[in-house]
Each structure stands twice: as C-alpha cells, then as structure tokens.
Short mmCIF file of N, CA and C in Angstrom, two decimals:
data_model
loop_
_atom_site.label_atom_id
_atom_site.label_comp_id
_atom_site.label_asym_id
_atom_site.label_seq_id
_atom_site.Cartn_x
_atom_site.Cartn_y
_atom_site.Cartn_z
N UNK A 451 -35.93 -35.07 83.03
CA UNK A 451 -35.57 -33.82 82.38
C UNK A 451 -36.17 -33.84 80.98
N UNK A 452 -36.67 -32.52 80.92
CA UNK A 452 -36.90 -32.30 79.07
C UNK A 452 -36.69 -31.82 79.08
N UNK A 453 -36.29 -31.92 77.31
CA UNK A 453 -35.21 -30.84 76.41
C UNK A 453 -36.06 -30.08 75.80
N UNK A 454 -35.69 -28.87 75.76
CA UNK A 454 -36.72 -27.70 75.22
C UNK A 454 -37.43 -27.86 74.02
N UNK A 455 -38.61 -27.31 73.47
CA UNK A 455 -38.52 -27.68 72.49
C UNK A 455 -37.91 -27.22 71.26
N UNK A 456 -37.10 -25.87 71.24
CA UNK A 456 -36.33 -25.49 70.25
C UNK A 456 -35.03 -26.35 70.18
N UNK A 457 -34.74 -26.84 70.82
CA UNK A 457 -33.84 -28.03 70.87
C UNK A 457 -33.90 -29.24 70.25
N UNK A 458 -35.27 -29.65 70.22
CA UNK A 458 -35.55 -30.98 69.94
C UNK A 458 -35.19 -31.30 68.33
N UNK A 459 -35.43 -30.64 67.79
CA UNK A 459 -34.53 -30.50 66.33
C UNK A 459 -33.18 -30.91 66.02
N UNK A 460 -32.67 -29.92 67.25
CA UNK A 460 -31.07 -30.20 67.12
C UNK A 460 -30.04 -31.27 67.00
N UNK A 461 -31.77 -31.69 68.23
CA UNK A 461 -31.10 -33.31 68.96
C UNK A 461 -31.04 -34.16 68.28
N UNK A 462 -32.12 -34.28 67.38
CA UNK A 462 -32.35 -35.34 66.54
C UNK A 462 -31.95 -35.35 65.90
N UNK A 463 -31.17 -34.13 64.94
CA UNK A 463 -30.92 -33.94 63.79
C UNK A 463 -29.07 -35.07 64.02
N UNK A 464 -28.50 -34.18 65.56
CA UNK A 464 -27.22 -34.75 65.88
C UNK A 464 -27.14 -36.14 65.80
N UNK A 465 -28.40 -36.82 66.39
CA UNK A 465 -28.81 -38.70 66.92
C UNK A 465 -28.79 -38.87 65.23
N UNK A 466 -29.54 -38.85 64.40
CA UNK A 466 -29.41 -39.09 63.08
C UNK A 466 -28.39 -39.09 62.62
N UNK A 467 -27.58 -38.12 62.54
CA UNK A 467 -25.96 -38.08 61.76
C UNK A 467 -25.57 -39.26 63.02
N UNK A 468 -25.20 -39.55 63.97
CA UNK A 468 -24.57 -40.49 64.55
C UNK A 468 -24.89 -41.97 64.40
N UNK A 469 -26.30 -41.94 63.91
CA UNK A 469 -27.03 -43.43 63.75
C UNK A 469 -26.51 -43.68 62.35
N UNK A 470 -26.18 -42.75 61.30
CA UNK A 470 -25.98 -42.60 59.78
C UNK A 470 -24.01 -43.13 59.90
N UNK A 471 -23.35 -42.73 61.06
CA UNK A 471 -21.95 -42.74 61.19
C UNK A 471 -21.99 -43.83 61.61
N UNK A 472 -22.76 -44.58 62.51
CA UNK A 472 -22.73 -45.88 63.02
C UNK A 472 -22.86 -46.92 62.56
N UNK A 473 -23.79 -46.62 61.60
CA UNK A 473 -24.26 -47.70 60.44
C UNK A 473 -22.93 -48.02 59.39
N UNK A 474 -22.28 -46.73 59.02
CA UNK A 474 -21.01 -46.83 58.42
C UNK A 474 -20.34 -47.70 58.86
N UNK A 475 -19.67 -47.41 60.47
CA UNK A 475 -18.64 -47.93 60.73
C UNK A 475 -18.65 -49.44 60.94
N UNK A 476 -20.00 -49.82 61.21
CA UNK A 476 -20.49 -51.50 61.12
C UNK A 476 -20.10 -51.74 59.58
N UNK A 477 -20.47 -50.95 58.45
CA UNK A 477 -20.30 -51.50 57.19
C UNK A 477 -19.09 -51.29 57.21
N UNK A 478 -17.73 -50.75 57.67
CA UNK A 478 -16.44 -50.62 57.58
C UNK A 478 -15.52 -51.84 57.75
N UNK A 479 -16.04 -52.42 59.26
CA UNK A 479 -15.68 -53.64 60.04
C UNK A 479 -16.27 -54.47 59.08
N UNK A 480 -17.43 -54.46 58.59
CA UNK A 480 -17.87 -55.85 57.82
C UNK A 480 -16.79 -55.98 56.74
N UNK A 481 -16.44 -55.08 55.92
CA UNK A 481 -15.67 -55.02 54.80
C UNK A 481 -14.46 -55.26 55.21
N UNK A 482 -13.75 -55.35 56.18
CA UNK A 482 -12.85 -55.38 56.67
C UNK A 482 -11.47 -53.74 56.21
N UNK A 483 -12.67 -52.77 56.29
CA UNK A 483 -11.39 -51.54 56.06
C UNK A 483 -10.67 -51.49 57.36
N UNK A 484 -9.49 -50.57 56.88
CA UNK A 484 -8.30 -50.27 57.69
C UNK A 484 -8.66 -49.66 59.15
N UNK A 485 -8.15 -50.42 59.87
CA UNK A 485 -7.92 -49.71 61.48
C UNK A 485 -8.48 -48.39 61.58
N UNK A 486 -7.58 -47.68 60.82
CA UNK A 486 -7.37 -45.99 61.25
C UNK A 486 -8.53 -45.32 60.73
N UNK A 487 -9.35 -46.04 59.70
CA UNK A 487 -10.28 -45.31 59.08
C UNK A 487 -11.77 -45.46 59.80
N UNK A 488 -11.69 -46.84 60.56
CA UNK A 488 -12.68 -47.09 61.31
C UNK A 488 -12.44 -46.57 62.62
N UNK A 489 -11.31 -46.11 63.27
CA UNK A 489 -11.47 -45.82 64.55
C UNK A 489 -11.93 -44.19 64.17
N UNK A 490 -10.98 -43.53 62.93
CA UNK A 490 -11.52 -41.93 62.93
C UNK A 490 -13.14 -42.07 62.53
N UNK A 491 -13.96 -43.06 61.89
CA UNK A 491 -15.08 -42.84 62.09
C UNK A 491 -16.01 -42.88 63.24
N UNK A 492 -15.34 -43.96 64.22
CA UNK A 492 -16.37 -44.34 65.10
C UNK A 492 -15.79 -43.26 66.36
N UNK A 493 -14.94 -42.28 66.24
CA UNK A 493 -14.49 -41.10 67.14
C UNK A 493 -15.59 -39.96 66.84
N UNK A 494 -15.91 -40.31 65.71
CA UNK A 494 -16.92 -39.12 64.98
C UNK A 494 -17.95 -39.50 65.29
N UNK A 495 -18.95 -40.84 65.67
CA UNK A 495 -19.73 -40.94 66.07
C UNK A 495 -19.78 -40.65 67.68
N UNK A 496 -18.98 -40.84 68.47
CA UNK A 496 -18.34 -40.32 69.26
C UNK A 496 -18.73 -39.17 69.89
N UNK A 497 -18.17 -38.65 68.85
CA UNK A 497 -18.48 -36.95 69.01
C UNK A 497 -19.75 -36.57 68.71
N UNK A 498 -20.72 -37.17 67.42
CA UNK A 498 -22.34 -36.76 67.69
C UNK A 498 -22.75 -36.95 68.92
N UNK A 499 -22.70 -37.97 69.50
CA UNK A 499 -23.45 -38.48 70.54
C UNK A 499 -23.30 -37.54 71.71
N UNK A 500 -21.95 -37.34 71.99
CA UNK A 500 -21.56 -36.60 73.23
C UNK A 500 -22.23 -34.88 73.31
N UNK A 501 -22.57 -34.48 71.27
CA UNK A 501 -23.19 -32.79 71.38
C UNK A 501 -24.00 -33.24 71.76
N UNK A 502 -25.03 -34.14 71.18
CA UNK A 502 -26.55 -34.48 71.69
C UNK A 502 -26.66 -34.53 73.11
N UNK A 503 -26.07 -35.03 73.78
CA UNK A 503 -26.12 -35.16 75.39
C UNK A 503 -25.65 -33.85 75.58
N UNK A 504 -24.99 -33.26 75.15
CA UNK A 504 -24.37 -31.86 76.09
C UNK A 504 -26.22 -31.19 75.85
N UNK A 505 -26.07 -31.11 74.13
CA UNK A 505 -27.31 -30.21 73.93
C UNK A 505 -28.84 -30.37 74.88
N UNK A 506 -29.06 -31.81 74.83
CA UNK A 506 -29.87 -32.48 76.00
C UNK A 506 -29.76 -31.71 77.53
N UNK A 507 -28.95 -31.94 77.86
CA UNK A 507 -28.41 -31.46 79.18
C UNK A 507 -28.40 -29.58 79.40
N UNK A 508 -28.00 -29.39 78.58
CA UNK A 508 -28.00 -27.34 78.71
C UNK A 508 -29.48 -27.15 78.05
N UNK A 509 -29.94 -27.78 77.45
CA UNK A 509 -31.60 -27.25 77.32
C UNK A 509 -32.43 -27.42 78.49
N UNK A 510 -32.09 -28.41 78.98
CA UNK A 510 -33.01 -28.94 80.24
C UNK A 510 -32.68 -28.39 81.42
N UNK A 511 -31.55 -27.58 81.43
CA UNK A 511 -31.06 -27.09 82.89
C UNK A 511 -31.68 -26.44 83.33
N UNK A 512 -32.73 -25.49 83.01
CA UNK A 512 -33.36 -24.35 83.72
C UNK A 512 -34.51 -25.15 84.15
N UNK A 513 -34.91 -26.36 83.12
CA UNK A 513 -35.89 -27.05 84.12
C UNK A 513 -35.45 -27.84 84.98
N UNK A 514 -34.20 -28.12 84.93
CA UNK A 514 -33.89 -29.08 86.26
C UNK A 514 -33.98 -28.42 87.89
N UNK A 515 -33.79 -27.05 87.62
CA UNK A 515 -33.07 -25.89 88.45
C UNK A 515 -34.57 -25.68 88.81
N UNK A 516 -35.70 -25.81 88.18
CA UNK A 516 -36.60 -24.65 88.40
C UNK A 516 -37.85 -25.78 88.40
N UNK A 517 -38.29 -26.92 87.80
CA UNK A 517 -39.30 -27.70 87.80
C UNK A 517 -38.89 -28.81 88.16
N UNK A 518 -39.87 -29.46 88.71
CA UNK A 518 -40.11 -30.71 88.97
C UNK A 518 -40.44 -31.81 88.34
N UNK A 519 -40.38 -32.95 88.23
CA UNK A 519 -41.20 -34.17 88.14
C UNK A 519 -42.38 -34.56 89.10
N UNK A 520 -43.85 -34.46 89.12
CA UNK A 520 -44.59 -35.05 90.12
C UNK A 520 -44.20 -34.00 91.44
N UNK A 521 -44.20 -33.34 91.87
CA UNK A 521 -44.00 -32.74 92.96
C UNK A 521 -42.22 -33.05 93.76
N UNK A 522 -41.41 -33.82 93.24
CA UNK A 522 -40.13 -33.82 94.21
C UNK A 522 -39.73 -32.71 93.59
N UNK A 523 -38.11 -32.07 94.59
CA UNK A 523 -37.93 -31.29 94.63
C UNK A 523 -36.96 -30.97 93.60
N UNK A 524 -36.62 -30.01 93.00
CA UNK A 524 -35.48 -29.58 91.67
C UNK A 524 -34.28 -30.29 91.50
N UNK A 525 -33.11 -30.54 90.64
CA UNK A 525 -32.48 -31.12 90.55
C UNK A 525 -31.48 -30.41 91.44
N UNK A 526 -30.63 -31.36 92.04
CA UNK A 526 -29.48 -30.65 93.01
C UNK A 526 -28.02 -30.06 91.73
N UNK A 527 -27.40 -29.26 92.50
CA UNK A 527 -25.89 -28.62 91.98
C UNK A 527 -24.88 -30.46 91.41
N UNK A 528 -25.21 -30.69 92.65
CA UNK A 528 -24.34 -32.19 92.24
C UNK A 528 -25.16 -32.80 91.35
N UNK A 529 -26.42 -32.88 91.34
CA UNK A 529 -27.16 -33.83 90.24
C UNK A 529 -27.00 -33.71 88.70
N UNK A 530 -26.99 -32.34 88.41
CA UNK A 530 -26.06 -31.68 87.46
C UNK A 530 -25.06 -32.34 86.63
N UNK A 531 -24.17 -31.93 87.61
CA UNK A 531 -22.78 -32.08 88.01
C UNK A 531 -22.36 -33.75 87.24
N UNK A 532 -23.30 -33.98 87.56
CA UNK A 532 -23.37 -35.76 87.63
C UNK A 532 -23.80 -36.06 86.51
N UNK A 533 -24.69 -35.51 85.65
CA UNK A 533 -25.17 -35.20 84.16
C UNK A 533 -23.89 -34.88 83.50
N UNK A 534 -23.47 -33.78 83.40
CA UNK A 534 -22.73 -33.62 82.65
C UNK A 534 -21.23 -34.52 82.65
N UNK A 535 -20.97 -34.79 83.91
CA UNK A 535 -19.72 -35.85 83.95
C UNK A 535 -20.05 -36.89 83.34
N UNK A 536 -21.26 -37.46 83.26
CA UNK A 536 -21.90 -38.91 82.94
C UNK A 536 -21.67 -39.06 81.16
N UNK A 537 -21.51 -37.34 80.14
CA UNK A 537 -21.02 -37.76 79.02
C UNK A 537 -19.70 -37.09 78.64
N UNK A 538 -18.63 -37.17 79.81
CA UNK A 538 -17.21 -36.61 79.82
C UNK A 538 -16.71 -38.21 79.46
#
C-alpha cells in the first residue's frame, strides 16, 4: 500500500512528534520521573503512532480497493479489515 502523496506530510509530520515524545519518555525513565508522568507521556506517543497508521491506512484505501502490486489482485474487505484492527 501507498499513502497518497498529500498525506505524506501528515505522516511524517505525526512519526516526528512521536519519535520527539519517545525520546522524552526514555529521558523520563532515565531520570527516574514519576510513574504517572511517564505513562501520560508514553499514552501520547501512543496516540501519534496510532493517527499515523489510521492516516496511512485511509490514504491508501482507494488504492488498496482499486490497484495492485505487480499484477495480484486488490486488497480484500477482510484485508482491510485486518489493517485497521492491526492498529486498534
């Protein structure tokens, strides 16, 4: 699957803020901050990751639906299905 390219911005922009939240929450644990402050950060990285995959996934759907890879055939309803459960 590819992500459109008006998308590709989005994506990266989301992967960046999550690589920027991630890096935090390693410097959190190193320092040894509080529980609650490291789990609400690393929920927030969390949450970048999971728009990026949604955004990934709904850009690419019309090509999954409609193009190929190499000649096999379009992505199935369940194959989908199976995408999007895969970042539930």
């Amino acid at each position: 699957m590819q992500v459109g390219d008006e998308a590709v911005g989005a994506v990266l922009n989301r992967l960046r803020r999550a690589q920027g939240q991630l890096a935090g929450v390693i410097a959190m644990i190193e320092a040894g901050r509080d529980c609650k402050d490291v789990v609400t950060q690393l929920a927030a990285v969390s949450r970048a990751l999971d728009r990026a995959g949604f955004k990934i996934v709904a850009s690419g759907m019309r090509q999954c639906l409609a193009e190929s890879e190499e000649g096999a055939p379009p992505m199935s309803e369940a194959e989908l299905e199976k995408l999007f459960l895969a970042l539930a």
